[in-house]
XYZ file of C-alpha atoms in Angstrom:
363
model
C 50.032 -150.133 -39.396
C 50.579 -152.395 -36.424
C 53.484 -154.223 -38.050
C 55.118 -150.940 -39.074
C 55.220 -149.754 -35.470
C 56.920 -152.923 -34.224
C 60.665 -152.392 -33.783
C 63.312 -155.069 -33.302
C 65.855 -154.490 -30.541
C 69.239 -156.249 -30.428
C 68.630 -157.835 -33.815
C 70.430 -161.144 -34.266
C 71.567 -161.305 -30.637
C 70.577 -163.615 -27.821
C 68.420 -160.966 -26.128
C 66.523 -159.944 -29.274
C 63.155 -158.342 -28.507
C 60.163 -156.816 -30.248
C 59.138 -153.300 -29.195
C 55.765 -151.596 -29.470
C 55.104 -147.983 -28.497
C 52.102 -146.848 -26.446
C 50.761 -143.586 -25.075
C 48.774 -143.290 -21.846
C 45.038 -142.819 -22.283
C 43.172 -140.923 -19.568
C 39.753 -142.454 -20.210
C 41.199 -145.973 -20.263
C 42.984 -145.314 -16.985
C 39.689 -144.139 -15.473
C 37.825 -147.239 -16.703
C 40.533 -149.573 -15.407
C 40.534 -147.751 -12.070
C 36.788 -148.276 -11.671
C 37.172 -151.933 -12.657
C 39.898 -152.418 -10.045
C 37.639 -150.950 -7.343
C 34.681 -153.079 -8.412
C 36.758 -156.293 -8.333
C 38.271 -155.560 -4.940
C 41.777 -155.200 -6.359
C 41.817 -158.587 -8.118
C 42.083 -156.932 -11.566
C 45.102 -154.924 -10.384
C 46.747 -158.164 -9.310
C 46.001 -159.690 -12.712
C 47.496 -156.689 -14.520
C 50.588 -156.986 -12.323
C 51.122 -160.566 -13.500
C 50.333 -159.811 -17.165
C 52.162 -156.636 -18.296
C 50.814 -156.891 -21.853
C 47.240 -156.695 -20.528
C 48.207 -153.754 -18.319
C 49.647 -151.741 -21.210
C 46.964 -152.565 -23.766
C 44.142 -151.781 -21.327
C 45.514 -148.405 -20.187
C 47.290 -147.105 -23.311
C 46.786 -146.554 -27.015
C 49.171 -147.532 -29.808
C 51.573 -144.930 -31.151
C 54.945 -144.764 -32.859
C 58.078 -145.765 -30.993
C 59.437 -142.229 -31.303
C 56.436 -140.706 -29.472
C 55.902 -143.536 -26.997
C 55.464 -142.900 -23.293
C 55.433 -146.616 -22.475
C 57.053 -149.418 -24.450
C 55.948 -153.042 -24.452
C 58.733 -155.556 -25.010
C 58.453 -159.216 -25.967
C 61.353 -161.619 -26.242
C 61.679 -163.494 -29.526
C 62.822 -166.765 -27.954
C 60.614 -169.758 -27.275
C 59.367 -168.294 -23.966
C 57.864 -165.116 -25.479
C 58.008 -163.183 -22.217
C 56.482 -159.717 -21.932
C 58.032 -156.664 -20.257
C 56.983 -153.051 -19.941
C 59.168 -149.999 -19.480
C 58.477 -146.303 -19.034
C 60.099 -143.911 -21.509
C 61.910 -141.028 -19.831
C 63.240 -137.762 -21.250
C 66.447 -135.913 -20.387
C 67.825 -132.642 -21.760
C 71.302 -132.848 -23.269
C 73.313 -130.023 -24.842
C 73.803 -130.163 -28.533
C 73.718 -133.578 -30.107
C 72.582 -137.174 -30.146
C 74.213 -139.529 -27.640
C 75.247 -141.788 -30.536
C 77.742 -139.129 -31.695
C 79.618 -138.759 -28.413
C 82.368 -141.151 -29.521
C 83.117 -138.934 -32.518
C 86.726 -137.813 -32.205
C 86.326 -134.856 -34.557
C 83.648 -133.163 -32.476
C 84.203 -130.256 -30.175
C 83.307 -130.022 -26.538
C 79.513 -129.992 -26.101
C 79.556 -127.019 -23.761
C 82.031 -124.949 -25.738
C 81.019 -122.353 -28.290
C 81.891 -123.461 -31.797
C 83.848 -121.229 -34.102
C 82.935 -120.769 -37.763
C 85.687 -123.246 -38.764
C 84.690 -125.868 -36.224
C 83.450 -129.188 -37.669
C 79.852 -130.004 -37.015
C 79.248 -132.739 -34.393
C 77.033 -134.955 -36.502
C 79.128 -135.207 -39.645
C 82.601 -133.928 -38.765
C 82.567 -131.806 -41.946
C 83.618 -128.214 -42.281
C 81.370 -125.134 -42.382
C 78.727 -124.839 -45.044
C 78.759 -122.019 -47.565
C 76.124 -119.399 -47.131
C 73.284 -119.813 -49.569
C 71.775 -116.412 -49.014
C 73.707 -113.176 -48.605
C 70.562 -111.331 -47.546
C 70.059 -113.301 -44.340
C 73.356 -114.750 -43.032
C 71.839 -115.404 -39.586
C 69.750 -118.213 -41.023
C 72.913 -120.086 -41.966
C 74.314 -119.658 -38.449
C 71.086 -120.888 -36.921
C 71.033 -123.880 -39.248
C 74.719 -124.604 -38.604
C 74.713 -124.371 -34.818
C 71.122 -125.299 -34.067
C 72.183 -128.747 -32.887
C 74.079 -127.172 -29.987
C 70.774 -126.224 -28.407
C 69.428 -128.444 -25.607
C 67.980 -131.594 -27.136
C 65.418 -133.950 -25.675
C 66.845 -137.456 -25.438
C 64.319 -140.267 -24.936
C 65.323 -143.513 -23.274
C 64.070 -146.415 -21.190
C 65.773 -148.910 -18.914
C 65.396 -152.665 -19.245
C 67.418 -155.215 -17.284
C 69.808 -152.461 -16.112
C 70.553 -151.441 -19.729
C 69.569 -148.032 -21.101
C 68.092 -147.876 -24.597
C 68.303 -144.420 -26.221
C 66.298 -143.249 -29.210
C 68.473 -143.074 -32.311
C 66.925 -140.688 -34.819
C 69.068 -141.941 -37.688
C 68.138 -145.602 -37.180
C 64.586 -144.726 -36.035
C 64.870 -147.215 -33.200
C 65.960 -147.544 -29.585
C 69.543 -148.746 -29.234
C 72.089 -149.357 -26.500
C 75.130 -147.099 -26.487
C 78.270 -149.040 -27.383
C 81.904 -148.313 -26.734
C 84.932 -148.396 -28.996
C 85.093 -152.188 -28.813
C 81.834 -152.447 -30.787
C 82.590 -149.735 -33.361
C 85.240 -151.756 -35.229
C 87.908 -149.080 -34.800
C 91.159 -149.917 -36.549
C 94.464 -149.994 -34.679
C 95.811 -146.966 -36.548
C 92.625 -144.970 -35.878
C 92.742 -145.844 -32.183
C 96.343 -144.598 -31.932
C 95.753 -141.437 -33.943
C 92.272 -140.433 -32.814
C 91.573 -141.988 -29.414
C 94.899 -141.908 -27.564
C 95.169 -138.196 -26.776
C 92.743 -138.200 -23.853
C 89.422 -136.433 -23.324
C 88.636 -132.918 -22.224
C 86.759 -132.474 -18.987
C 83.608 -131.265 -20.747
C 83.529 -134.218 -23.124
C 84.082 -136.617 -20.239
C 81.139 -135.146 -18.333
C 78.999 -135.355 -21.469
C 79.791 -139.040 -21.936
C 79.155 -139.747 -18.268
C 75.678 -138.265 -18.705
C 74.744 -141.104 -21.073
C 77.008 -143.980 -20.090
C 76.534 -143.369 -16.367
C 79.079 -143.986 -13.649
C 81.622 -146.780 -14.038
C 80.176 -148.924 -11.275
C 78.127 -152.063 -10.829
C 75.470 -150.701 -8.512
C 73.700 -153.400 -6.509
C 70.630 -151.769 -5.015
C 69.206 -153.399 -1.922
C 65.402 -153.157 -2.111
C 63.450 -152.303 0.988
C 61.689 -154.947 3.031
C 58.331 -153.558 1.878
C 59.187 -154.012 -1.829
C 60.484 -157.515 -1.214
C 57.340 -158.313 0.761
C 55.083 -157.090 -2.039
C 56.919 -159.178 -4.644
C 56.884 -162.228 -2.383
C 53.252 -161.955 -1.280
C 51.987 -161.274 -4.808
C 53.459 -164.571 -5.950
C 50.705 -166.752 -7.483
C 51.449 -169.510 -4.949
C 50.593 -167.332 -1.970
C 47.504 -165.988 -3.717
C 46.399 -169.598 -4.084
C 47.099 -170.126 -0.379
C 44.933 -167.107 0.442
C 41.990 -168.539 -1.489
C 42.557 -171.867 0.260
C 42.385 -170.180 3.666
C 39.145 -168.432 2.721
C 37.675 -171.688 1.419
C 38.560 -173.689 4.538
C 37.279 -170.871 6.775
C 33.875 -170.972 5.043
C 33.814 -174.735 5.588
C 34.562 -174.133 9.303
C 37.947 -175.851 9.149
C 39.444 -173.111 11.278
C 42.403 -175.094 12.611
C 43.397 -176.141 9.084
C 43.100 -172.557 7.822
C 45.156 -171.258 10.765
C 47.853 -173.838 10.011
C 48.065 -172.682 6.397
C 48.356 -169.049 7.527
C 51.086 -169.924 10.035
C 53.126 -171.957 7.535
C 52.782 -169.273 4.852
C 53.940 -166.615 7.309
C 57.021 -168.657 8.234
C 57.800 -169.280 4.544
C 57.490 -165.585 3.632
C 59.636 -164.452 6.578
C 62.358 -166.982 5.741
C 62.400 -165.990 2.070
C 62.586 -162.283 2.913
C 65.492 -162.824 5.296
C 67.423 -164.949 2.786
C 66.882 -162.616 -0.171
C 67.742 -159.515 1.878
C 70.943 -161.135 3.153
C 71.977 -162.138 -0.380
C 71.457 -158.596 -1.653
C 73.570 -157.125 1.149
C 76.359 -159.676 0.668
C 76.493 -159.051 -3.083
C 76.502 -155.264 -2.608
C 79.390 -155.448 -0.111
C 81.413 -157.722 -2.413
C 81.004 -155.368 -5.365
C 81.658 -152.207 -3.348
C 84.914 -153.614 -1.966
C 86.495 -153.930 -5.442
C 84.748 -151.337 -7.609
C 86.184 -148.047 -6.285
C 89.883 -147.272 -6.739
C 91.888 -144.176 -7.632
C 92.973 -143.844 -11.254
C 95.350 -141.528 -13.136
C 93.681 -140.099 -16.257
C 95.480 -138.302 -19.083
C 93.591 -135.250 -20.304
C 93.587 -133.766 -23.801
C 96.071 -131.093 -22.655
C 98.561 -133.812 -21.555
C 97.821 -133.221 -17.882
C 97.477 -136.138 -15.468
C 94.453 -136.005 -13.157
C 93.637 -138.267 -10.232
C 90.004 -139.411 -10.303
C 87.857 -142.101 -8.749
C 87.279 -145.169 -10.931
C 83.540 -144.477 -10.973
C 84.247 -141.305 -13.021
C 86.017 -143.163 -15.834
C 84.151 -143.082 -19.170
C 84.753 -144.832 -22.539
C 87.644 -143.132 -24.310
C 89.594 -142.107 -21.210
C 93.352 -142.708 -21.356
C 94.440 -144.408 -18.121
C 98.011 -144.163 -16.843
C 99.077 -147.395 -15.118
C 101.406 -146.660 -12.187
C 104.642 -148.588 -11.770
C 103.424 -150.176 -8.524
C 100.300 -151.552 -10.246
C 96.602 -150.956 -9.800
C 93.239 -152.681 -10.011
C 91.734 -152.228 -13.469
C 87.997 -151.455 -12.991
C 87.115 -151.608 -16.698
C 87.944 -153.197 -20.036
C 90.871 -151.463 -21.701
C 93.402 -151.748 -24.514
C 97.105 -151.214 -23.867
C 98.245 -148.362 -26.116
C 101.919 -148.105 -25.140
C 104.290 -150.133 -22.999
C 103.880 -153.586 -21.469
C 102.344 -154.835 -18.248
C 101.624 -158.002 -16.303
C 97.978 -158.709 -15.513
C 96.580 -161.069 -12.906
C 93.416 -162.445 -14.558
C 92.662 -165.121 -11.976
C 89.341 -163.494 -11.060
C 88.205 -163.791 -14.698
C 89.850 -166.933 -16.057
C 90.813 -168.820 -12.895
C 94.438 -169.033 -14.017
C 96.870 -168.377 -11.164
C 99.789 -167.408 -13.442
C 99.886 -163.712 -14.414
C 99.776 -162.894 -18.129
C 102.064 -160.463 -19.931
C 100.267 -157.908 -22.108
C 101.883 -156.082 -25.019
C 100.760 -152.824 -26.524
C 98.431 -152.547 -29.504
C 100.416 -152.360 -32.758
C 100.396 -149.106 -34.681
C 100.551 -149.771 -38.452
C 101.148 -146.090 -39.237
C 104.125 -145.876 -36.899
C 105.466 -149.125 -38.356
C 105.326 -147.673 -41.865
C 107.168 -144.556 -40.702
C 109.897 -146.630 -39.079
C 110.246 -148.654 -42.288
C 110.639 -145.461 -44.313
C 113.329 -144.200 -41.944
C 115.242 -147.475 -42.216
C 115.050 -147.362 -46.011
C 116.677 -143.913 -46.134
C 119.942 -145.171 -44.632
């Protein structure tokens, strides 16, 4: 039973991990709370250092689909443990793993009887019962009702529950779906509707590298709860009991100076990194909509599948993209270090090439 509930995340990749699902237990939380009070908070400190002990002492095992807390362990030689809280959001209609389907309709629009279903892209089903036609409508459009989507965040990556794979997975873009050149030209070059763009932004998030600057209190807690400073605290208590007050005071003074210096350095690095990212991450972009209209948006609103119009005077590209039509010159010095700009050509369209060949053969 225990092995069946262990899921493998990012299988075959460098960040491969094992996942186990847990559900909070009230009586275990009460017992752990009493133990923390009886040990003067030392047990809480131990559970902070050892997340696997924290989860196993306060939760009970359950399936990954019903988990409230997940326990992650890397499969490399270090075997590090991580815990993450599973959160739930309400989304209209369908699984987030179908939002790159080009044959689906807008999630907030009302489907017509001839509209393909979001999950399969197939046409309407035939009614199996003439006596109760409403049952067929309910079965056909039931997936447009608000759906609970479960996810957790680990290392700034969101893992969503995929019901088909029965596992948590990271949403991928078109670059990981092995889309052919002809399919990209025919199915993904017309632009997105506003509703579909908002639906994708709900799961992919904003197109921005957000560097959050933690408060001084959070940094202080992480710095003080370091095992080294806990050892220093026990040393101070030991030397105080032995009446080496000057030596204990020296340790306290040196530890205070070390903590203050570390807090100042870490805080300054966070602020510098945030300012560097913010200075280059927000630009205005021209987006082509599904109705062939051009809309000016902020780069943070761009989602996978948007068709970007590059102006003649150039722009900063805040995302990975494929050139569908035309040519351009790209300065990639920030990525590759090369000072010479590179000329980019558009992605070939095999279908259009076949049509041109047929036209040439008719003359």
